Tab-separated table of C-alpha atoms in Angstrom:
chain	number	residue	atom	x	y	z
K	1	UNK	CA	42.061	-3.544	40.379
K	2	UNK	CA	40.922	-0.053	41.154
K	3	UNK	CA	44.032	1.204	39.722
K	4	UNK	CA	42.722	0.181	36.423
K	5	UNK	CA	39.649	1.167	37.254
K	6	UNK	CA	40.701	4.623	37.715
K	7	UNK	CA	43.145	4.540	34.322
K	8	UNK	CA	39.949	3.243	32.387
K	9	UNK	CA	37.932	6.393	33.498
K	10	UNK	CA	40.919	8.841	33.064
K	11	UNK	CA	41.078	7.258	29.657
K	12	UNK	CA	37.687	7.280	28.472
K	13	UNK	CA	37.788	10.877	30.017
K	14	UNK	CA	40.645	12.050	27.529
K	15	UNK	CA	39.072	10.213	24.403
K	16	UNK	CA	36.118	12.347	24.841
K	17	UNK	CA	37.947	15.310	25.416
K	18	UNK	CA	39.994	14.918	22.214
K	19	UNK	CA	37.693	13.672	20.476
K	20	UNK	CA	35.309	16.572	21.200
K	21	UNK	CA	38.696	18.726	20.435
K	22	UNK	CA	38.403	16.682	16.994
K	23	UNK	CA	34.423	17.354	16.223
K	24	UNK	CA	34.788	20.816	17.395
K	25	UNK	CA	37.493	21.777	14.610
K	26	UNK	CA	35.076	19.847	12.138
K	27	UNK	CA	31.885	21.537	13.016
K	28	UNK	CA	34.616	24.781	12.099
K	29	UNK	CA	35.413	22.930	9.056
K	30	UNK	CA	31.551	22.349	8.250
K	31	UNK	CA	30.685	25.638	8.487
K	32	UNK	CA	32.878	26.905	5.701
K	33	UNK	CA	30.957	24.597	3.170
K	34	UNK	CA	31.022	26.263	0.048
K	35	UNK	CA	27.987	29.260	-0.969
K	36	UNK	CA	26.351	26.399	-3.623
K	37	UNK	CA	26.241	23.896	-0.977
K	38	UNK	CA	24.608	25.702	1.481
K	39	UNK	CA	21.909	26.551	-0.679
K	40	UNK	CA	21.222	23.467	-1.822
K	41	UNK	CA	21.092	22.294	1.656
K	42	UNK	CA	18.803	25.290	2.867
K	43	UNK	CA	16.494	24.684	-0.724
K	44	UNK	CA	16.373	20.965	0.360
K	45	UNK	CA	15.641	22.026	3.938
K	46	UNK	CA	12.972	24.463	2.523
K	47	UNK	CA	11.188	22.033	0.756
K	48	UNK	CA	11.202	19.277	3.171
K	49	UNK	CA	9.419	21.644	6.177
K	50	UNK	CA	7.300	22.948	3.052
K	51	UNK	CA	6.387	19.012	2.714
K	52	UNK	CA	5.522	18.721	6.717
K	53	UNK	CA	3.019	21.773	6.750
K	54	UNK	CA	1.417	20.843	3.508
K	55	UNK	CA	0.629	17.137	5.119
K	56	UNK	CA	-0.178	18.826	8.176
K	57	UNK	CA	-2.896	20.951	6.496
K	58	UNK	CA	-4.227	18.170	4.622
K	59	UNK	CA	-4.793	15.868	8.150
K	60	UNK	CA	-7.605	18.514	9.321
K	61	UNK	CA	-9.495	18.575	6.193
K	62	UNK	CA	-10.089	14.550	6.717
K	63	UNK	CA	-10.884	14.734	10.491
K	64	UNK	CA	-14.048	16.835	10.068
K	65	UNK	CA	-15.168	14.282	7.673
K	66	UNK	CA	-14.790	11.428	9.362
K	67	UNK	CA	-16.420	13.236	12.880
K	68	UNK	CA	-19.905	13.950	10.722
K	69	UNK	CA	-20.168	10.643	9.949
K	70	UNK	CA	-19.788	9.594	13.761
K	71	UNK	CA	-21.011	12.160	15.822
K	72	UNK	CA	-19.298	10.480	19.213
K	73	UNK	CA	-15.792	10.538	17.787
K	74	UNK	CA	-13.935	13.776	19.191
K	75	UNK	CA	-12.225	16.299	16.473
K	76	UNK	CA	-9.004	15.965	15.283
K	77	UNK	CA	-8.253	12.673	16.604
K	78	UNK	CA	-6.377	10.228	14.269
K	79	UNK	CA	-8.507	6.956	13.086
K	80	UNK	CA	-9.661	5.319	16.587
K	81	UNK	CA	-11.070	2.178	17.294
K	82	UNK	CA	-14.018	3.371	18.296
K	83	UNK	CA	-14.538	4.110	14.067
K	84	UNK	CA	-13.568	0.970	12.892
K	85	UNK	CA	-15.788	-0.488	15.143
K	86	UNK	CA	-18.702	1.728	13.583
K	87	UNK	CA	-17.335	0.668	10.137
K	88	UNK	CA	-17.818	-2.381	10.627
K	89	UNK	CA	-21.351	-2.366	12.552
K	90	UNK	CA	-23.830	-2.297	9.798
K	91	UNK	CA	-22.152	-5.081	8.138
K	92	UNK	CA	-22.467	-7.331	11.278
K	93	UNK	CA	-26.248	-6.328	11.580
K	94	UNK	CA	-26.773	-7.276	7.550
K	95	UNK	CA	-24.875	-10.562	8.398
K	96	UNK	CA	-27.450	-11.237	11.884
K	97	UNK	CA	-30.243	-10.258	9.890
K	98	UNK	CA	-29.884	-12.052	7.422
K	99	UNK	CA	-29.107	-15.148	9.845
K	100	UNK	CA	-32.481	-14.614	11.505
K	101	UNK	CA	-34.585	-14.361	8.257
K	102	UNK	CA	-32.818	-17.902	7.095
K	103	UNK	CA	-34.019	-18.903	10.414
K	104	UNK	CA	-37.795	-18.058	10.319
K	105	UNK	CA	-37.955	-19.298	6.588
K	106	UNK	CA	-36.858	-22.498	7.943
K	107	UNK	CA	-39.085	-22.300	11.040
K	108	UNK	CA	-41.588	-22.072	8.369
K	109	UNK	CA	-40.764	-24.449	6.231
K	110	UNK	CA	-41.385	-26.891	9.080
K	111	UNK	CA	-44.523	-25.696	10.568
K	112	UNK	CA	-46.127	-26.166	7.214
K	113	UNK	CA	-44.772	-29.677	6.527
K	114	UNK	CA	-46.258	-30.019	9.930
K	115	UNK	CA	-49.379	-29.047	9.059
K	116	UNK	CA	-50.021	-30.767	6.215
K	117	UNK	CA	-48.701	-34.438	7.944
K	118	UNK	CA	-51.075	-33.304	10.386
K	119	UNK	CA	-53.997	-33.216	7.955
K	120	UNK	CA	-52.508	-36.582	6.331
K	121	UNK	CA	-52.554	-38.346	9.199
K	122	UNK	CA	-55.912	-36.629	10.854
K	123	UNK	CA	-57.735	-37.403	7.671
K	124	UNK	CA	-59.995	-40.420	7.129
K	125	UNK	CA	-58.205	-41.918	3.695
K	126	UNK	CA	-54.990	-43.974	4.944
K	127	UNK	CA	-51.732	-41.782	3.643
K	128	UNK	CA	-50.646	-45.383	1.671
K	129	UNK	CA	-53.698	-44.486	-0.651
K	130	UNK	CA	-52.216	-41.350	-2.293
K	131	UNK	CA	-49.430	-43.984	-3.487
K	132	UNK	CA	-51.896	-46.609	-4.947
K	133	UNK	CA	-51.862	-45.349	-8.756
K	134	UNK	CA	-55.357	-47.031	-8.855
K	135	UNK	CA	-56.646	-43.949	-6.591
K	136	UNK	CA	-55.007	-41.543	-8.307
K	137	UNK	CA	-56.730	-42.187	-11.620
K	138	UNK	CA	-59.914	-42.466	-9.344
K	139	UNK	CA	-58.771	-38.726	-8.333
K	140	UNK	CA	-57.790	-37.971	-11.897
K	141	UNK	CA	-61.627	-39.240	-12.893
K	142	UNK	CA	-63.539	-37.345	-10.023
K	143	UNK	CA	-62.006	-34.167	-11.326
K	144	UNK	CA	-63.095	-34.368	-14.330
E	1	UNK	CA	4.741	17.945	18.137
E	2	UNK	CA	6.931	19.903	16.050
E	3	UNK	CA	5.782	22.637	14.484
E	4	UNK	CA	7.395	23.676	11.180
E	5	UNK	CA	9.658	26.540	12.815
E	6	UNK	CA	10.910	23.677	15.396
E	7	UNK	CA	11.625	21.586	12.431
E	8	UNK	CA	13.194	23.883	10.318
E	9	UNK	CA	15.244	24.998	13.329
E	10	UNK	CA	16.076	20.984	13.770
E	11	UNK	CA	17.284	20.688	10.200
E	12	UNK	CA	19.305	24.070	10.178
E	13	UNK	CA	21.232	22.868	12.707
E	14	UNK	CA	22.126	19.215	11.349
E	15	UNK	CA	21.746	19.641	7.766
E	16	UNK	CA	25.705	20.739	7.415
E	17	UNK	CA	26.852	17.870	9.377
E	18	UNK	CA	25.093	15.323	7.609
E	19	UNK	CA	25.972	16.163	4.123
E	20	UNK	CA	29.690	15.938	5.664
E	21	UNK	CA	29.039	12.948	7.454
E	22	UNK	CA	27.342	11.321	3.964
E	23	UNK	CA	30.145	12.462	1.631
E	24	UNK	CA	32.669	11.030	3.988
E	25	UNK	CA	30.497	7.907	3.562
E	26	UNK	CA	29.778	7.979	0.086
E	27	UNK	CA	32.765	10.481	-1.279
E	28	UNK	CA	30.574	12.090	-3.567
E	29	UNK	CA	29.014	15.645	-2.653
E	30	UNK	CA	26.240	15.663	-5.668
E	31	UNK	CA	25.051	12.028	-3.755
E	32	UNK	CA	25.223	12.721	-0.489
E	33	UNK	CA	23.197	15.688	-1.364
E	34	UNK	CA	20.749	13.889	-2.484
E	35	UNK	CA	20.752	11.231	0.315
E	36	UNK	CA	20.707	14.503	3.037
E	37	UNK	CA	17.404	15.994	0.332
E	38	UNK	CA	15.502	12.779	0.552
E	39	UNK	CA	16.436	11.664	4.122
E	40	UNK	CA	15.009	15.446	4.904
E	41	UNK	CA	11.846	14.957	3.095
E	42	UNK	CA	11.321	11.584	4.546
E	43	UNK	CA	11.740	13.242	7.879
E	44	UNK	CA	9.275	15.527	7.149
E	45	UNK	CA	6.932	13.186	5.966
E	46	UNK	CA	6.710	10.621	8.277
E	47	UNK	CA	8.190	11.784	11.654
E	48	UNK	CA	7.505	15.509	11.562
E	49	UNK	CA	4.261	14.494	14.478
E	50	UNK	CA	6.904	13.498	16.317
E	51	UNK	CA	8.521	15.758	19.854
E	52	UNK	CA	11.571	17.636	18.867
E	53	UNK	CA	13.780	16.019	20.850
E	54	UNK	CA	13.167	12.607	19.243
E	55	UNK	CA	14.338	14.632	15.709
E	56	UNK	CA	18.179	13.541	16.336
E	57	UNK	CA	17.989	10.103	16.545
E	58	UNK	CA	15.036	9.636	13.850
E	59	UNK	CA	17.217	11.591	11.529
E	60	UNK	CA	20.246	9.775	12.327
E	61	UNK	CA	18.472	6.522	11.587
E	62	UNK	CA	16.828	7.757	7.676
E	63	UNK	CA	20.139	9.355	7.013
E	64	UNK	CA	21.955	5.822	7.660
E	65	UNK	CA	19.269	3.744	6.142
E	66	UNK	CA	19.843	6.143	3.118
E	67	UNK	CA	23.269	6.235	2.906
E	68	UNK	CA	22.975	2.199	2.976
E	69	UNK	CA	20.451	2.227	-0.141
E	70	UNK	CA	22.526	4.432	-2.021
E	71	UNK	CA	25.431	1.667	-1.637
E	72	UNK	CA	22.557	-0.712	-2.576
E	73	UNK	CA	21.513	1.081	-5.810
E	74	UNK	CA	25.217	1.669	-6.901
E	75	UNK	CA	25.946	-1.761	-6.800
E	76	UNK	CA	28.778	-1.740	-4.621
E	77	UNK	CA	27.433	-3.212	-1.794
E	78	UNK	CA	30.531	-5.487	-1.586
E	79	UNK	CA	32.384	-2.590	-1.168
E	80	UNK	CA	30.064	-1.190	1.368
E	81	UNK	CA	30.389	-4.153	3.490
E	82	UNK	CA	34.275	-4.599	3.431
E	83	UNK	CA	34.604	-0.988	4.141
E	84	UNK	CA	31.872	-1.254	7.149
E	85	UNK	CA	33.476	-4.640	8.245
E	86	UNK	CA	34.111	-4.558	11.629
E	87	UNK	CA	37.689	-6.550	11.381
E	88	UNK	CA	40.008	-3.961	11.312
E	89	UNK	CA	42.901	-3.641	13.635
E	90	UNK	CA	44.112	-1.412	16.235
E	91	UNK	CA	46.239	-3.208	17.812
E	92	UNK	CA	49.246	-2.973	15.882
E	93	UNK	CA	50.547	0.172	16.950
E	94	UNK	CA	53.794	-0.960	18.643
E	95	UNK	CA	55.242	1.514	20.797
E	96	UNK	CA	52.670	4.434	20.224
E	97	UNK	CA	51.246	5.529	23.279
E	98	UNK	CA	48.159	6.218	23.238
E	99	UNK	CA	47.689	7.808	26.408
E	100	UNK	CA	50.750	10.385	26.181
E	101	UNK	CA	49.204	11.287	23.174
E	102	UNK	CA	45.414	11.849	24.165
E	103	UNK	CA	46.899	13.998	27.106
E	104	UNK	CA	48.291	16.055	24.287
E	105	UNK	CA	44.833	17.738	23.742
E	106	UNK	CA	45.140	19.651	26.831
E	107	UNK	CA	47.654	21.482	25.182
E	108	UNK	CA	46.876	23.788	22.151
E	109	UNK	CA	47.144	22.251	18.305
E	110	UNK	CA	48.381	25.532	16.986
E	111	UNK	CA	50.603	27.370	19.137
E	112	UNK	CA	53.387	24.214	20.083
E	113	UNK	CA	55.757	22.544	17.834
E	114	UNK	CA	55.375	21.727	14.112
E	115	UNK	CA	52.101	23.066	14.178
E	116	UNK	CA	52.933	26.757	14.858
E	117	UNK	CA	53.838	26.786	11.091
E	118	UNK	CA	50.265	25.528	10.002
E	119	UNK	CA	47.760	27.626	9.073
E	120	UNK	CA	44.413	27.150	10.910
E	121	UNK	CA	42.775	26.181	7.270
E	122	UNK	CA	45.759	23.165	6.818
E	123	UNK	CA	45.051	22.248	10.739
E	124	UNK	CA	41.835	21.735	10.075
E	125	UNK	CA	41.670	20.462	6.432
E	126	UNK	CA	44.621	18.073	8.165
E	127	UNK	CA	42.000	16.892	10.723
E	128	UNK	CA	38.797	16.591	7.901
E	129	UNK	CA	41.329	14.043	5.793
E	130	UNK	CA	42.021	11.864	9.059
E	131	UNK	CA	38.618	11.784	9.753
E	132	UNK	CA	37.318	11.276	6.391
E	133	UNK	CA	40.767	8.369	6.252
E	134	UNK	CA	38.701	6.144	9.184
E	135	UNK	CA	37.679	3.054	8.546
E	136	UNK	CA	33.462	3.962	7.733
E	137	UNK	CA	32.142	1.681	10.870
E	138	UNK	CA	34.806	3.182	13.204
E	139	UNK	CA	33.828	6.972	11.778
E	140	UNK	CA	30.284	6.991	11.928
E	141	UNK	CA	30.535	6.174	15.442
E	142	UNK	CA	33.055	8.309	16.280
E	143	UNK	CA	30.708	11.055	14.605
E	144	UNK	CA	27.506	9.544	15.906
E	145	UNK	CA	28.832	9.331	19.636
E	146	UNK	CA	30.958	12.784	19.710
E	147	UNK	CA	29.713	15.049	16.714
E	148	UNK	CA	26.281	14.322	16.908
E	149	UNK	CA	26.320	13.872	20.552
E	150	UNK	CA	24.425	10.818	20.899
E	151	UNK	CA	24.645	8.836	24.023
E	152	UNK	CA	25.941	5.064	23.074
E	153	UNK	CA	22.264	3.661	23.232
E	154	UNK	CA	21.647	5.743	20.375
E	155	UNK	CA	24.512	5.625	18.351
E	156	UNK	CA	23.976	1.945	18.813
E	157	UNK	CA	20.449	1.632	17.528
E	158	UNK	CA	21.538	4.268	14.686
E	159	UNK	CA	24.035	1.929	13.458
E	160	UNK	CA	22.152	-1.189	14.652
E	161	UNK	CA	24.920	-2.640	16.548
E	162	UNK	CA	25.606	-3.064	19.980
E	163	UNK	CA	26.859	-0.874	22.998
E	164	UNK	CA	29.717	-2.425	23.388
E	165	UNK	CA	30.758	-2.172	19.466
E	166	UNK	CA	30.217	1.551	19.428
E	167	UNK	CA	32.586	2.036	22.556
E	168	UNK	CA	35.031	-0.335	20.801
E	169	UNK	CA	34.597	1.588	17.024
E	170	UNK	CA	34.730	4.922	19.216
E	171	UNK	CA	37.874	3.858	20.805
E	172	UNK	CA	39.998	3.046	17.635
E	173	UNK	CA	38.450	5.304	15.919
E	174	UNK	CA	40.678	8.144	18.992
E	175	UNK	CA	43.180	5.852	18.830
E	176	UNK	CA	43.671	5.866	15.047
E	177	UNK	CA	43.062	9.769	15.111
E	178	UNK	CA	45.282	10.656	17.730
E	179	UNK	CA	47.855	8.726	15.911
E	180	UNK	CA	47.397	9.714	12.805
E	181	UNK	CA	47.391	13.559	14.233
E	182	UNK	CA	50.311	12.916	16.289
E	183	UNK	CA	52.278	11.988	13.152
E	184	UNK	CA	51.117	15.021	11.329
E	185	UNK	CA	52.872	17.338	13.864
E	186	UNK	CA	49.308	18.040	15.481
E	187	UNK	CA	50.545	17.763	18.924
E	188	UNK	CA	52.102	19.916	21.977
């Protein structure tokens, strides 16, 4: 059992060395890529780092943008929670205010149906009369 | 973070081995070009925040995925996936032995036997055509694990396999080599 322990390690041991042996003659190889090639690969290269700094020059010209708009949110730092938070604040206070103002218009609503079955009810005419049409053309009369 | 001298450095220093590694995969040099340019700028785009020594393995990963979309657009994929299956065999070498010749390598390719009549340029355009002969699962992880030097974690999630497959691709892919080599007159 440790026997074959001891082959397996021996054996991984020599496929790394040869194959290291291997990769080592191809990185030789590699390096003898012909002139065209290489230039293509350093153009590519070239414009690909070229890419990076142009997207890393256009990050900073964002940030302060975003930081005037919230004063608390530190410089540089990518979109935080903290600003979608503040994004979505005012709508949230537009939604509750308009929640409340539903609820006073309905508050008074009430009140005045309120008061005027108050005054119905308080007054001396019985409330049935306003649905006898004989009083109303009594009304209708007085009026005139 | 690295900074465009760190990534230029980065991509200097793997560019030449992934064009080889794509044209083995694709055996085209104009598309593997291509696949190395775009994987590159995709690198740059979306990783370049990233620490330098993530670079490898990120790279690794875009350069695969591209290689694979390439197959995709060429409309080979069938192709791709026979030559990436994972059934072939190395276990039909009869009476090679594998160990006598992996101890070989302690010895020096050019200076013993058949091989003192090769030039250095036929050794080594010998050992590119072996290489580039692997089966394409077997040689990307041979060239993951022991060209690019990842550990077998990485070359794993590179190839999105498992541990255990890389060691077993790595394995045949020696095994196959050394043979192949053997038979060449590459050996002590």
């Amino acid at each position: 059992m440790n026997g074959t322990r001891v082959y397996r390690v021996d054996l991984d041991a020599l496929q790394a060395r040869f194959a290291l042996r291997v990769t080592s003659r191809l990185s030789e190889q590699t390096e003898k890529l012909p002139h065209d090639l290489s230039e293509r690969l350093r153009v590519a290269r070239e414009q690909a780092v070229a890419r990076a700094r142009q997207l890393r020059l256009a990050q900073p010209a964002t940030a302060p943008a975003l930081q005037v708009s919230q004063g608390s949110i530190a410089l540089g730092q990518p979109v935080s929670g903290w600003l979608r938070v503040a994004s979505v604040l005012p709508l949230l206070l537009l939604v509750l205010g308009l929640m409340l103002i539903q609820h006073l218009h309905n508050q008074a609503e009430i009140h005045a149906a309120a008061e005027v079955d108050a005054a119905l009810l308080a007054d001396d005419l019985p409330p049935e009369a306003y649905s006898d049409p004989g009083f109303v053309v009594f009304l209708k009369q007085h009026e005139q | 973070m690295a900074n465009d001298k760190e990534l230029s450095d980065f991509l200097k220093s793997a560019e030449k081995r992934a064009f080889k590694r794509t044209a083995y995969a694709v055996r085209d040099e104009d598309a593997a070009l291509d696949i190395v340019q775009d994987s590159m700028i995709r690198l740059a785009e979306k990783y370049a925040d990233r620490p330098v020594a993530e670079l490898p393995l990120i790279f690794g990963r875009i350069l695969s995925n591209a290689t694979m979309d390439w197959f995709r657009r060429q409309k080979v994929r069938q192709a791709a996936v026979q030559n990436f299956s994972d059934l072939e065999s190395g276990a039909e070498d009869g009476d090679f032995d594998l160990l006598e010749a992996l101890e070989s390598v302690d010895g020096s390719w050019a200076s013993q036997g058949p091989s003192e009549r090769l030039s250095r340029e036929q050794t080594l355009a010998i050992i590119d055509a072996e290489v580039s002969a692997l089966p394409a699962r077997q040689r990307e992880a041979f060239l993951l694990r022991y060209w690019e030097e990842l550990d077998t974690a990485e070359t794993a999630l590179v190839m999105g396999c498992s541990e255990g497959s890389v060691k077993t691709h790595c394995s045949r892919a020696v095994h196959a080599l050394a043979k192949a080599l053997a038979a060449k007159g590459l050996k002590p």
